[in-house]
Structures are given as C-alpha cells and as structure tokens.
PDB file of N, CA and C in Angstrom:
ATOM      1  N   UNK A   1      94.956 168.880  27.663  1.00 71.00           N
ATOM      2  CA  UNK A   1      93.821 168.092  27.234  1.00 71.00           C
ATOM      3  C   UNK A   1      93.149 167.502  28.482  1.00 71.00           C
ATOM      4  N   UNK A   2      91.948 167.681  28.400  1.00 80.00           N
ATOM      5  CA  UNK A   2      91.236 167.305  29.967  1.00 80.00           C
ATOM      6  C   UNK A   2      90.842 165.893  29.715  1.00 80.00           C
ATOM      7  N   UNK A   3      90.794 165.168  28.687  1.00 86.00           N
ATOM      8  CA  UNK A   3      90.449 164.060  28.222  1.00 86.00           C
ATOM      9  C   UNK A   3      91.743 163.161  28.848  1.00 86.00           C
ATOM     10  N   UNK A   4      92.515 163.300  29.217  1.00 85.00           N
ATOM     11  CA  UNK A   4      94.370 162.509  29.493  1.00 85.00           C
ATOM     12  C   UNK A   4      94.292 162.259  31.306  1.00 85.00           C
ATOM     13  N   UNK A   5      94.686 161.229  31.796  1.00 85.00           N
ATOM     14  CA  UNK A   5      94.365 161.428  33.462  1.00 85.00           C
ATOM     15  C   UNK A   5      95.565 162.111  33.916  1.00 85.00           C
ATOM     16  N   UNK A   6      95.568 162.781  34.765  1.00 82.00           N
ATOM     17  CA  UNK A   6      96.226 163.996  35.646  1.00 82.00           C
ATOM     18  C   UNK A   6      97.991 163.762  35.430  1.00 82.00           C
ATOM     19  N   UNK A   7      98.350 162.092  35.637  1.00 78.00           N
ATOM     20  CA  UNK A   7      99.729 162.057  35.368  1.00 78.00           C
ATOM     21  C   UNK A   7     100.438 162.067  34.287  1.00 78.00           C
ATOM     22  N   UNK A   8      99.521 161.897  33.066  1.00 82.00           N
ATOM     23  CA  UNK A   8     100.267 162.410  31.697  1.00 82.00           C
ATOM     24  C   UNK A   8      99.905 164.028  31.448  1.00 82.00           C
ATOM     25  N   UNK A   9      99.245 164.640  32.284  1.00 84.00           N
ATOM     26  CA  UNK A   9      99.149 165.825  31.956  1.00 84.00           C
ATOM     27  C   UNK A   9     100.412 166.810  32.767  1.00 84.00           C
ATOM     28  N   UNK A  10     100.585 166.290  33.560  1.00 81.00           N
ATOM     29  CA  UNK A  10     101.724 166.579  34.271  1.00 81.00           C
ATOM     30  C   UNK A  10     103.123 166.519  33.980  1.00 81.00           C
ATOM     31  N   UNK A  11     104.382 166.920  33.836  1.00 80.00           N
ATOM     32  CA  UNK A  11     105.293 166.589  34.011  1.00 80.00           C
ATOM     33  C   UNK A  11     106.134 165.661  34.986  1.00 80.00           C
ATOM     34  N   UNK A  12     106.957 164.850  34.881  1.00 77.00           N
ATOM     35  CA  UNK A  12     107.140 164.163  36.126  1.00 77.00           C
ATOM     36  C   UNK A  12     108.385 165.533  37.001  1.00 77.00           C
ATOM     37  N   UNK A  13     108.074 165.385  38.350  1.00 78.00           N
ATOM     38  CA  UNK A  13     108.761 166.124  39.312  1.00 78.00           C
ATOM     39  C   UNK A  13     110.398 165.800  40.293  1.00 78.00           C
ATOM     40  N   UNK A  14     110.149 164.124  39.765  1.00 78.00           N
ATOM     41  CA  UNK A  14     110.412 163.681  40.994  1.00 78.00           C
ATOM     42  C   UNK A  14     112.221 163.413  40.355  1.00 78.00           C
ATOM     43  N   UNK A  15     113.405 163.449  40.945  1.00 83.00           N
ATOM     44  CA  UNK A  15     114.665 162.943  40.957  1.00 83.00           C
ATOM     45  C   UNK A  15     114.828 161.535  41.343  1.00 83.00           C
ATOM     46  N   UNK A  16     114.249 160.874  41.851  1.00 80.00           N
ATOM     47  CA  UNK A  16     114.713 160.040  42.384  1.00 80.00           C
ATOM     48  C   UNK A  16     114.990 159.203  41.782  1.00 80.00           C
ATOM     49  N   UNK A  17     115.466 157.833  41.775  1.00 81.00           N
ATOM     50  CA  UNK A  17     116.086 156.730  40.726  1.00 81.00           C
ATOM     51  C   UNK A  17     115.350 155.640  41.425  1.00 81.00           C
ATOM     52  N   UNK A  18     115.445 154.809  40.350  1.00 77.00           N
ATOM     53  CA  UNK A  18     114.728 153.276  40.745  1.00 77.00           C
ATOM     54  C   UNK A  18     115.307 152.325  42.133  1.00 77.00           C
ATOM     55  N   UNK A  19     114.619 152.116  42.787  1.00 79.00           N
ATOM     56  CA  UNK A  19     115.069 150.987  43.893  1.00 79.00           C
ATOM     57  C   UNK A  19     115.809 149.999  43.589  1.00 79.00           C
ATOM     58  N   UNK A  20     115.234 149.057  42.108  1.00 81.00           N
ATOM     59  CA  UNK A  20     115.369 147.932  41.701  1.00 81.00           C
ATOM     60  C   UNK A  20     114.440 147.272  41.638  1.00 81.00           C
ATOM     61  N   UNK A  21     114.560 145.536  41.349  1.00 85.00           N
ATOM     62  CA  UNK A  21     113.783 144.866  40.588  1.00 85.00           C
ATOM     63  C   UNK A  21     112.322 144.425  41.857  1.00 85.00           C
ATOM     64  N   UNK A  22     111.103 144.625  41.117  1.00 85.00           N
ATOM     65  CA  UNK A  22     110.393 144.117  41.942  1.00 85.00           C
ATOM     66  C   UNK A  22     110.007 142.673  42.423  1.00 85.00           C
ATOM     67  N   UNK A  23     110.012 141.739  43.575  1.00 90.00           N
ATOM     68  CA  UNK A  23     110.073 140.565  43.560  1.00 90.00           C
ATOM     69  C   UNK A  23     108.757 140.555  44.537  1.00 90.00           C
ATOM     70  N   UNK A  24     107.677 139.695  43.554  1.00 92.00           N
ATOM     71  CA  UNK A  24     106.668 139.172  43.900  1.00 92.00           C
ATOM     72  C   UNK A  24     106.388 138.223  45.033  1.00 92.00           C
ATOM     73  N   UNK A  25     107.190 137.455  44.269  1.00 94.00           N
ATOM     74  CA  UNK A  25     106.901 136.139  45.383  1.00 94.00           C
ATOM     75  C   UNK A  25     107.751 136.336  46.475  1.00 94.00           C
ATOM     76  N   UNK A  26     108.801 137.345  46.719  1.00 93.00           N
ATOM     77  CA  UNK A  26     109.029 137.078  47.796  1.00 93.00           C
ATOM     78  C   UNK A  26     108.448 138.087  48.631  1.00 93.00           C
ATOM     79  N   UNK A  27     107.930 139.171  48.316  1.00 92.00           N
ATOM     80  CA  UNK A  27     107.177 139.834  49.155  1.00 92.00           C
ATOM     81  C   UNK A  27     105.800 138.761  49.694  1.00 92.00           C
ATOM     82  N   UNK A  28     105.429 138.281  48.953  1.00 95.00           N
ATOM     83  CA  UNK A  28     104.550 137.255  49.384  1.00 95.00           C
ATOM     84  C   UNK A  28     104.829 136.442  50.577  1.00 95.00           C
ATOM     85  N   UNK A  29     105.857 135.663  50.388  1.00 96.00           N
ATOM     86  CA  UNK A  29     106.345 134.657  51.143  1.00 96.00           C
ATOM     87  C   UNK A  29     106.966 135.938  52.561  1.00 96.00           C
ATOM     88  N   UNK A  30     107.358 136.773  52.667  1.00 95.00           N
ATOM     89  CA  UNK A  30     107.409 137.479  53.839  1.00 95.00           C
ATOM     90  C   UNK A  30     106.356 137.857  54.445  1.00 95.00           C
ATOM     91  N   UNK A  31     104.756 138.686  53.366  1.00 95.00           N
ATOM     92  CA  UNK A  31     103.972 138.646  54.131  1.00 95.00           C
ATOM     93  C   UNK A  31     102.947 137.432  54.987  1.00 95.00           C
ATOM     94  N   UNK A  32     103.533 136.439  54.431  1.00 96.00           N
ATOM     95  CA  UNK A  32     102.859 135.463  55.182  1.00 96.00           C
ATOM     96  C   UNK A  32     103.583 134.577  56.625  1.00 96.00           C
ATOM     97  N   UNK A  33     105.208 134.937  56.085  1.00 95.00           N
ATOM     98  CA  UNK A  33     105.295 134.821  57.528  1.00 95.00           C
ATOM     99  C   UNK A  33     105.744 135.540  58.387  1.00 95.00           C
ATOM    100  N   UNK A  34     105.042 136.980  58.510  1.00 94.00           N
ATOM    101  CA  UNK A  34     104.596 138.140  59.016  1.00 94.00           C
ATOM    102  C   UNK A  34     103.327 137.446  59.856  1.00 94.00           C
ATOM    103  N   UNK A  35     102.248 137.338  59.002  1.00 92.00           N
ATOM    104  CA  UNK A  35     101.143 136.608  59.372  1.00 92.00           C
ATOM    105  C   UNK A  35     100.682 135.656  60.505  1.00 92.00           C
ATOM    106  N   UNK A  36     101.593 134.505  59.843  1.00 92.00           N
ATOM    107  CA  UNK A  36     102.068 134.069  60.923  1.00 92.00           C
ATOM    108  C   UNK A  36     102.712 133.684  62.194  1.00 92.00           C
ATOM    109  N   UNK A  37     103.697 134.564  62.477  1.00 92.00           N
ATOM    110  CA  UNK A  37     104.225 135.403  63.315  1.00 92.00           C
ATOM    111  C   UNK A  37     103.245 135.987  64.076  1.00 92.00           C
ATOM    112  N   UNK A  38     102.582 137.231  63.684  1.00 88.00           N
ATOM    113  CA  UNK A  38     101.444 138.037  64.386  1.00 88.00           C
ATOM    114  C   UNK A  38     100.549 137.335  65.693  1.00 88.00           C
ATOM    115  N   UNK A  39     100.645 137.172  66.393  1.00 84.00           N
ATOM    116  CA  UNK A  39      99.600 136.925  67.565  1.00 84.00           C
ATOM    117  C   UNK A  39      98.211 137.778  67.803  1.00 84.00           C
ATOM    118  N   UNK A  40      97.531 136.608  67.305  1.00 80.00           N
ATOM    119  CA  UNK A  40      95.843 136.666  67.738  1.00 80.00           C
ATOM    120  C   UNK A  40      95.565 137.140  69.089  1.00 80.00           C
ATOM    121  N   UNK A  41      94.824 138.141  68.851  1.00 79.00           N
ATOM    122  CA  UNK A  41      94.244 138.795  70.307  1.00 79.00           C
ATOM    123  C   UNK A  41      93.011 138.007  71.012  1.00 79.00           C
ATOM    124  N   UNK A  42      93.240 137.424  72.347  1.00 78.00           N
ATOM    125  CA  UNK A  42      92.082 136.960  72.902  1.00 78.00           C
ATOM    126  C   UNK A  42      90.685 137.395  72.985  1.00 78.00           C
ATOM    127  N   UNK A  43      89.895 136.182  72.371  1.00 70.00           N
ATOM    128  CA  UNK A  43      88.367 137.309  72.626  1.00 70.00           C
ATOM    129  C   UNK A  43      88.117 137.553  74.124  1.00 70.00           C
ATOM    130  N   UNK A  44      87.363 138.694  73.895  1.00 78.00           N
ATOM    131  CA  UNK A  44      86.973 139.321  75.437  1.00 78.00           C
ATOM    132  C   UNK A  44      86.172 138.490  75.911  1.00 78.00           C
ATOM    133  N   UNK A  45      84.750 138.018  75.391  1.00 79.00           N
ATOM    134  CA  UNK A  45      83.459 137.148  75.496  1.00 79.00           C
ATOM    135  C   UNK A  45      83.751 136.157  74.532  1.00 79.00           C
ATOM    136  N   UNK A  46      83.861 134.986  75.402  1.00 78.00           N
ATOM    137  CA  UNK A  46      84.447 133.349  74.630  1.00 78.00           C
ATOM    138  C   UNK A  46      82.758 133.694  73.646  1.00 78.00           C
ATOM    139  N   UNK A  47      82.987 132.536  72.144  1.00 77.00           N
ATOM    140  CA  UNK A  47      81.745 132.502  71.440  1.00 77.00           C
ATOM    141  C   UNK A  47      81.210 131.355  72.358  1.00 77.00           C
ATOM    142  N   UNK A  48      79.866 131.294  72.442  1.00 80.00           N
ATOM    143  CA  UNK A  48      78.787 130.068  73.338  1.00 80.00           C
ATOM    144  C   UNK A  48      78.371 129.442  72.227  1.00 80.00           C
ATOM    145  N   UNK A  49      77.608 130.329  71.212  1.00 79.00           N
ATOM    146  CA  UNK A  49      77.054 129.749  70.133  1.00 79.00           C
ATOM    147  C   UNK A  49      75.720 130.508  70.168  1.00 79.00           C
ATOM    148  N   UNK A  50      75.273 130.669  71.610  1.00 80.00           N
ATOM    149  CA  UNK A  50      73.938 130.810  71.908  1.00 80.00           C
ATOM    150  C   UNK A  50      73.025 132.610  70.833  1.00 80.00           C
ATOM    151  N   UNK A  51      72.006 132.478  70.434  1.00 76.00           N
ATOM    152  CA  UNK A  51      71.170 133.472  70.074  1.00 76.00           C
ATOM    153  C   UNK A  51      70.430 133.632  71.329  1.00 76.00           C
ATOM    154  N   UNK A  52      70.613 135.304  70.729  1.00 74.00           N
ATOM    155  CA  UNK A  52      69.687 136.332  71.181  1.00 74.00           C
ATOM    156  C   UNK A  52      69.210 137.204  70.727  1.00 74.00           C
ATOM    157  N   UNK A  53      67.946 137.290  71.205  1.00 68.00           N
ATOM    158  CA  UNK A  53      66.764 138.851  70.847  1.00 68.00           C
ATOM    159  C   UNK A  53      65.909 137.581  70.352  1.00 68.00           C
ATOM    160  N   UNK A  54      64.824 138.654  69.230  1.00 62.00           N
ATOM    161  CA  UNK A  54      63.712 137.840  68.291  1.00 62.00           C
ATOM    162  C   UNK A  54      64.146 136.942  67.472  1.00 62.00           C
ATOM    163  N   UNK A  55      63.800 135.956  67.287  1.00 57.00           N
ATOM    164  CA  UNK A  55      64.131 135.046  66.301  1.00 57.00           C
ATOM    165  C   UNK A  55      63.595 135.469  64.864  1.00 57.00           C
ATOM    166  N   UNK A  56      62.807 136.741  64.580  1.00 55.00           N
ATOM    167  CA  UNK A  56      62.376 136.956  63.483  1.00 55.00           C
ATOM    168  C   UNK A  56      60.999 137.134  63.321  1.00 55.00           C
ATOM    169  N   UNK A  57      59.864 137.147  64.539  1.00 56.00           N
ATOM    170  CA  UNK A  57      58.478 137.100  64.405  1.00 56.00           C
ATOM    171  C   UNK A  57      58.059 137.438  66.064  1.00 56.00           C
ATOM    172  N   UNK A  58      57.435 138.034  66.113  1.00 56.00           N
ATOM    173  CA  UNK A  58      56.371 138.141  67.599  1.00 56.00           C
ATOM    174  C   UNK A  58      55.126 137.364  67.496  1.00 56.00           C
ATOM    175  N   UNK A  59      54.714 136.612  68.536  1.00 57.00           N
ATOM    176  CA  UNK A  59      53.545 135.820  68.492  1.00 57.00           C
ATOM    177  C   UNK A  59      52.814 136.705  69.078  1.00 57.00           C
ATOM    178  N   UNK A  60      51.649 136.145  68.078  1.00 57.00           N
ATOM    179  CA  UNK A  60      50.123 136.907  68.263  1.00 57.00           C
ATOM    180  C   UNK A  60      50.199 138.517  67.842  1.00 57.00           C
ATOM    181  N   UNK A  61      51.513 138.892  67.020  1.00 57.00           N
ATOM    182  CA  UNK A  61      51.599 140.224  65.849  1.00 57.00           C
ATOM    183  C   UNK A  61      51.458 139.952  65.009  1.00 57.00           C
ATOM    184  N   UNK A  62      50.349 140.492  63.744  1.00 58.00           N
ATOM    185  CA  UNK A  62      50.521 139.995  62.612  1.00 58.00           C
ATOM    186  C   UNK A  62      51.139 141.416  62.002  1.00 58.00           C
ATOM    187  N   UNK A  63      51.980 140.690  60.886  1.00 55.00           N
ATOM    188  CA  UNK A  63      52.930 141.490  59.965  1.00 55.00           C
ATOM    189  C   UNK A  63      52.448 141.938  58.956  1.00 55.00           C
ATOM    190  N   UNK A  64      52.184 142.964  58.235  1.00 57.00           N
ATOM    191  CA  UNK A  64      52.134 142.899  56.819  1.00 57.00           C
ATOM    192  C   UNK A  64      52.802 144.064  56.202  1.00 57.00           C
ATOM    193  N   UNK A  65      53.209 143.171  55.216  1.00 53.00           N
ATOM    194  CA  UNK A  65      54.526 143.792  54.050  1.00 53.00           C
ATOM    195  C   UNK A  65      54.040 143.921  53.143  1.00 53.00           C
TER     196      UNK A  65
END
C-alpha cells in the first residue's frame, strides 16, 4: 500500500535488542554540563560596536520604489 510510510511497509531487519530505559533528564543534565565544560573560542576581531558602509540612503540620490 503506497498510502503507509516506508517503515510499516517494510519488514523490520534488524536483530538487535533494546539498550534499555531511556532517561531524559539525565541526558539533559549531561548535555549541559558538556556545555559548560566546552571552551569558547576567542574572537579574532574584538566587537567595537562601531558601523560600517551606508547607513541606508546616499545624499543627493533620490530613490524610487
């Protein structure tokens, strides 16, 4: 039936047996202090703050949209 998505149309293949129980929160609580752990890479160019290029308009061009 083409109407069914691919894995009920299938048989399952696989032998393998269950791992066991899945635990949420503690995968959580590891990836965060994974996270935190991880060391931030230095920026190359500190931020200034400063803009650059056009601010959005050329003087003495008029625009029309």
């Amino acid at each position: 039936n083409a109407l069914l998505p691919a894995g009920l149309r299938q048989k399952d293949q696989t032998n393998k047996t269950a791992t066991g129980t899945f635990d949420r929160e503690g995968l959580l609580k590891y990836l965060e202090k994974e996270a935190m752990e991880y060391k931030d890479r230095d920026d190359i160019v500190p931020f200034t703050g400063e803009k650059k290029g056009v601010s959005g308009f050329l003087l003495g061009v008029e625009c029309y949209t």
